[in-house]
Amino acid sequence: MLSKLKTELKSLSDKGRQNDGFAGVEAVERAFTLLNAFNDGCTALSLKELSNRSGLTKPTILRLAVSLEKFSYMIKDSAGLYHLGPMLWRLGSLFRQNLNLEVIIKPVLEELSKKTGESASFYIPRGKFGVCLFRINSKHLSRDQVEAGDIIPMGLGSSGQILKAFLYGRGKLATQIRKERTYVSSGERDPYITGVAAVVTGPGDEVVGSLSISGIAARFDERAIESYRTLILEAAQTIERSLGRPNE
């Protein structure tokens, strides 16, 4: 008798889940889908725009918005437009405070160096300079000598050009670098060194740093450079996803 009652209760519970369509993980995924509609810098969206961007129906959005507003993940202004809420700012701040870049970036550098046989570096901007935050040196005896903590001027070398273009750059070269998100430097800092770098950006397109592969120019023929461009872009995207940047 008890077993039969449990079965009937479970059946009723399952029917309830099927009817409302918002129980469990499905509801959470729909809420995240709604928040991700603000993916291109838009600060305010109407109900219609939210529906078009998310693929969710208006009644569904209205139901989700009630809970999101309750916990400050979304707010609705007097004009009926929806905005991201202050709780997301708080969580973002906590994420940054607890972010361990080494855990995210070091494995990517190690993989790049392993695949190419060259040195891999990650530079961060500091004023008008770039600072090498992490470095994996090539196993080649002939290689460019850079260590973590070394400073480079912006606008010189592959990483220097990337940082300058995305932070301060103007003109044709900077525009091209921002479009391609990569830059190849040959002989700029040292006549025997070539480097391939890519920008790494976080949520909101803020510049986090520059990822680079570098080594003796004689090993960087045209075929190798094109291959490294692809690898460095993929590696940069891997880091960006770990930093919370949405896929484009």
mmCIF file of C-alpha atoms in Angstrom, residues 45-235:
data_model
loop_
_atom_site.group_PDB
_atom_site.id
_atom_site.type_symbol
_atom_site.label_atom_id
_atom_site.label_comp_id
_atom_site.label_asym_id
_atom_site.label_seq_id
_atom_site.Cartn_x
_atom_site.Cartn_y
_atom_site.Cartn_z
ATOM 1 C CA LEU A 45 16.459 45.822 -23.304
ATOM 2 C CA SER A 46 12.713 45.742 -23.802
ATOM 3 C CA LEU A 47 10.636 42.627 -23.262
ATOM 4 C CA LYS A 48 10.407 42.161 -27.036
ATOM 5 C CA GLU A 49 14.192 42.503 -27.459
ATOM 6 C CA LEU A 50 14.812 40.026 -24.654
ATOM 7 C CA SER A 51 12.475 37.561 -26.335
ATOM 8 C CA ASN A 52 14.136 37.990 -29.741
ATOM 9 C CA ARG A 53 17.648 37.618 -28.331
ATOM 10 C CA SER A 54 17.005 34.743 -25.948
ATOM 11 C CA GLY A 55 14.445 32.775 -27.943
ATOM 12 C CA LEU A 56 12.220 32.643 -24.859
ATOM 13 C CA THR A 57 8.547 33.573 -24.935
ATOM 14 C CA LYS A 58 7.389 36.771 -23.273
ATOM 15 C CA PRO A 59 5.367 34.935 -20.575
ATOM 16 C CA THR A 60 8.425 32.848 -19.752
ATOM 17 C CA ILE A 61 10.602 35.962 -19.491
ATOM 18 C CA LEU A 62 8.090 37.678 -17.204
ATOM 19 C CA ARG A 63 8.064 34.662 -14.873
ATOM 20 C CA LEU A 64 11.852 34.411 -14.793
ATOM 21 C CA ALA A 65 12.237 38.154 -14.312
ATOM 22 C CA VAL A 66 10.234 38.025 -11.067
ATOM 23 C CA SER A 67 12.827 35.735 -9.455
ATOM 24 C CA LEU A 68 15.810 37.497 -11.028
ATOM 25 C CA GLU A 69 14.563 40.875 -9.762
ATOM 26 C CA LYS A 70 13.912 39.420 -6.314
ATOM 27 C CA PHE A 71 17.584 38.493 -5.974
ATOM 28 C CA SER A 72 18.910 41.626 -7.772
ATOM 29 C CA TYR A 73 20.201 39.824 -10.858
ATOM 30 C CA MET A 74 17.938 41.960 -13.033
ATOM 31 C CA ILE A 75 16.065 45.210 -12.563
ATOM 32 C CA LYS A 76 13.201 46.852 -14.446
ATOM 33 C CA ASP A 77 13.065 50.621 -14.803
ATOM 34 C CA SER A 78 10.060 52.963 -14.947
ATOM 35 C CA ALA A 79 10.041 52.806 -18.762
ATOM 36 C CA GLY A 80 9.632 49.017 -18.678
ATOM 37 C CA LEU A 81 13.189 48.303 -19.826
ATOM 38 C CA TYR A 82 15.250 45.551 -18.225
ATOM 39 C CA HIS A 83 18.815 45.958 -16.947
ATOM 40 C CA LEU A 84 21.390 43.652 -15.392
ATOM 41 C CA GLY A 85 21.219 43.894 -11.619
ATOM 42 C CA PRO A 86 23.809 44.886 -8.982
ATOM 43 C CA MET A 87 24.230 41.313 -7.733
ATOM 44 C CA LEU A 88 26.127 40.495 -10.935
ATOM 45 C CA TRP A 89 28.562 43.321 -10.188
ATOM 46 C CA ARG A 90 29.105 41.958 -6.694
ATOM 47 C CA LEU A 91 29.731 38.436 -7.977
ATOM 48 C CA GLY A 92 32.055 39.790 -10.656
ATOM 49 C CA SER A 93 34.065 41.649 -8.016
ATOM 50 C CA LEU A 94 34.323 38.513 -5.889
ATOM 51 C CA PHE A 95 35.393 36.526 -8.948
ATOM 52 C CA ARG A 96 38.192 38.994 -9.668
ATOM 53 C CA GLN A 97 39.369 38.986 -6.055
ATOM 54 C CA ASN A 98 39.614 35.218 -6.025
ATOM 55 C CA LEU A 99 40.887 34.795 -9.583
ATOM 56 C CA ASN A 100 44.145 32.859 -9.797
ATOM 57 C CA LEU A 101 45.546 33.721 -13.210
ATOM 58 C CA GLU A 102 48.433 31.311 -12.852
ATOM 59 C CA VAL A 103 46.099 28.307 -12.640
ATOM 60 C CA ILE A 104 44.337 29.458 -15.811
ATOM 61 C CA ILE A 105 47.255 30.685 -17.918
ATOM 62 C CA LYS A 106 50.234 28.473 -17.038
ATOM 63 C CA PRO A 107 48.701 25.274 -18.504
ATOM 64 C CA VAL A 108 47.890 27.149 -21.726
ATOM 65 C CA LEU A 109 51.488 28.395 -22.002
ATOM 66 C CA GLU A 110 52.847 24.913 -21.353
ATOM 67 C CA GLU A 111 50.636 23.480 -24.091
ATOM 68 C CA LEU A 112 51.677 26.202 -26.550
ATOM 69 C CA SER A 113 55.360 25.613 -25.869
ATOM 70 C CA LYS A 114 54.901 21.852 -26.193
ATOM 71 C CA LYS A 115 53.093 22.149 -29.541
ATOM 72 C CA THR A 116 55.478 24.697 -31.089
ATOM 73 C CA GLY A 117 58.791 23.943 -29.386
ATOM 74 C CA GLU A 118 59.131 27.695 -28.773
ATOM 75 C CA SER A 119 58.850 29.933 -25.729
ATOM 76 C CA ALA A 120 55.409 31.081 -24.601
ATOM 77 C CA SER A 121 54.710 34.199 -22.544
ATOM 78 C CA PHE A 122 51.868 36.176 -21.038
ATOM 79 C CA TYR A 123 52.232 39.943 -20.626
ATOM 80 C CA ILE A 124 49.993 42.307 -18.681
ATOM 81 C CA PRO A 125 49.808 46.110 -19.160
ATOM 82 C CA ARG A 126 51.263 48.379 -16.512
ATOM 83 C CA GLY A 127 51.181 52.039 -17.513
ATOM 84 C CA LYS A 128 53.110 52.467 -20.760
ATOM 85 C CA PHE A 129 54.864 49.123 -20.361
ATOM 86 C CA GLY A 130 54.093 45.440 -20.523
ATOM 87 C CA VAL A 131 55.242 43.085 -17.765
ATOM 88 C CA CYS A 132 55.920 39.405 -18.368
ATOM 89 C CA LEU A 133 53.696 37.742 -15.786
ATOM 90 C CA PHE A 134 54.257 34.105 -16.804
ATOM 91 C CA ARG A 135 56.814 32.448 -19.058
ATOM 92 C CA ILE A 136 57.555 28.936 -20.303
ATOM 93 C CA ASN A 137 60.986 28.817 -21.923
ATOM 94 C CA SER A 138 61.706 26.738 -25.000
ATOM 95 C CA LYS A 139 63.921 23.678 -24.622
ATOM 96 C CA HIS A 140 66.011 24.905 -27.573
ATOM 97 C CA LEU A 141 69.482 26.058 -26.585
ATOM 98 C CA SER A 142 69.059 29.007 -28.959
ATOM 99 C CA ARG A 143 66.092 31.060 -27.774
ATOM 100 C CA ASP A 144 65.104 34.563 -26.757
ATOM 101 C CA GLN A 145 65.956 35.299 -23.157
ATOM 102 C CA VAL A 146 62.920 36.559 -21.257
ATOM 103 C CA GLU A 147 61.880 35.784 -17.702
ATOM 104 C CA ALA A 148 58.810 36.489 -15.594
ATOM 105 C CA GLY A 149 59.043 40.059 -14.340
ATOM 106 C CA ASP A 150 60.824 41.436 -17.402
ATOM 107 C CA ILE A 151 59.439 44.695 -18.780
ATOM 108 C CA ILE A 152 58.817 45.639 -22.408
ATOM 109 C CA PRO A 153 57.846 49.021 -23.853
ATOM 110 C CA MET A 154 54.431 49.161 -25.492
ATOM 111 C CA GLY A 155 54.655 49.346 -29.249
ATOM 112 C CA LEU A 156 57.753 47.179 -29.508
ATOM 113 C CA GLY A 157 57.690 43.449 -30.227
ATOM 114 C CA SER A 158 54.625 41.284 -30.778
ATOM 115 C CA SER A 159 53.153 41.635 -27.286
ATOM 116 C CA GLY A 160 54.121 45.290 -27.036
ATOM 117 C CA GLN A 161 52.310 46.056 -30.270
ATOM 118 C CA ILE A 162 49.229 44.121 -29.173
ATOM 119 C CA LEU A 163 48.981 45.976 -25.857
ATOM 120 C CA LYS A 164 49.541 49.384 -27.462
ATOM 121 C CA ALA A 165 46.994 48.770 -30.242
ATOM 122 C CA PHE A 166 44.243 47.691 -27.878
ATOM 123 C CA LEU A 167 44.925 50.240 -25.146
ATOM 124 C CA TYR A 168 46.316 53.364 -26.809
ATOM 125 C CA GLY A 169 46.818 52.675 -30.493
ATOM 126 C CA ARG A 170 45.575 54.813 -33.344
ATOM 127 C CA GLY A 171 46.177 54.660 -37.037
ATOM 128 C CA LYS A 172 46.219 51.988 -39.726
ATOM 129 C CA LEU A 173 48.462 49.462 -37.939
ATOM 130 C CA ALA A 174 46.511 49.622 -34.683
ATOM 131 C CA THR A 175 43.231 49.223 -36.568
ATOM 132 C CA GLN A 176 44.559 46.148 -38.375
ATOM 133 C CA ILE A 177 45.828 44.601 -35.146
ATOM 134 C CA ARG A 178 42.489 45.151 -33.408
ATOM 135 C CA LYS A 179 40.697 43.572 -36.363
ATOM 136 C CA GLU A 180 42.949 40.485 -36.552
ATOM 137 C CA ARG A 181 43.596 40.286 -32.777
ATOM 138 C CA THR A 182 47.119 39.063 -33.562
ATOM 139 C CA TYR A 183 50.454 40.577 -34.529
ATOM 140 C CA VAL A 184 53.704 39.137 -35.900
ATOM 141 C CA SER A 185 56.928 40.885 -34.945
ATOM 142 C CA SER A 186 60.229 40.118 -36.634
ATOM 143 C CA GLY A 187 63.409 41.833 -35.515
ATOM 144 C CA GLU A 188 61.700 44.662 -33.625
ATOM 145 C CA ARG A 189 63.295 43.995 -30.250
ATOM 146 C CA ASP A 190 66.125 41.766 -31.446
ATOM 147 C CA PRO A 191 67.199 41.222 -35.084
ATOM 148 C CA TYR A 192 67.211 37.443 -34.592
ATOM 149 C CA ILE A 193 63.862 37.054 -32.813
ATOM 150 C CA THR A 194 60.333 36.602 -34.186
ATOM 151 C CA GLY A 195 57.178 36.599 -32.104
ATOM 152 C CA VAL A 196 53.491 35.946 -32.684
ATOM 153 C CA ALA A 197 51.068 37.436 -30.159
ATOM 154 C CA ALA A 198 47.322 37.631 -29.549
ATOM 155 C CA VAL A 199 45.242 39.802 -27.252
ATOM 156 C CA VAL A 200 43.383 38.287 -24.292
ATOM 157 C CA THR A 201 40.257 40.151 -23.230
ATOM 158 C CA GLY A 202 37.760 39.566 -20.475
ATOM 159 C CA PRO A 203 34.040 40.272 -20.104
ATOM 160 C CA GLY A 204 33.274 43.744 -21.393
ATOM 161 C CA ASP A 205 36.275 43.569 -23.764
ATOM 162 C CA GLU A 206 38.711 44.908 -21.182
ATOM 163 C CA VAL A 207 42.309 44.024 -22.043
ATOM 164 C CA VAL A 208 43.687 41.381 -19.688
ATOM 165 C CA GLY A 209 47.000 40.873 -21.439
ATOM 166 C CA SER A 210 48.886 39.538 -24.420
ATOM 167 C CA LEU A 211 49.756 35.915 -25.161
ATOM 168 C CA SER A 212 52.832 35.244 -27.306
ATOM 169 C CA ILE A 213 55.031 32.612 -28.919
ATOM 170 C CA SER A 214 58.600 33.667 -29.639
ATOM 171 C CA GLY A 215 61.907 32.243 -30.772
ATOM 172 C CA ILE A 216 64.792 32.385 -33.240
ATOM 173 C CA ALA A 217 63.625 33.930 -36.529
ATOM 174 C CA ALA A 218 65.171 31.164 -38.653
ATOM 175 C CA ARG A 219 62.613 28.704 -37.215
ATOM 176 C CA PHE A 220 59.658 30.980 -38.023
ATOM 177 C CA ASP A 221 59.019 30.486 -41.725
ATOM 178 C CA GLU A 222 55.747 31.567 -43.347
ATOM 179 C CA ARG A 223 54.079 28.209 -42.798
ATOM 180 C CA ALA A 224 55.068 28.118 -39.129
ATOM 181 C CA ILE A 225 53.852 31.673 -38.547
ATOM 182 C CA GLU A 226 50.409 30.952 -39.986
ATOM 183 C CA SER A 227 50.163 27.808 -37.874
ATOM 184 C CA TYR A 228 51.196 29.758 -34.782
ATOM 185 C CA ARG A 229 48.602 32.449 -35.496
ATOM 186 C CA THR A 230 45.886 29.808 -35.346
ATOM 187 C CA LEU A 231 47.300 28.236 -32.191
ATOM 188 C CA ILE A 232 47.725 31.546 -30.377
ATOM 189 C CA LEU A 233 44.166 32.648 -31.188
ATOM 190 C CA GLU A 234 42.745 29.345 -29.954
ATOM 191 C CA ALA A 235 44.855 29.589 -26.792
#
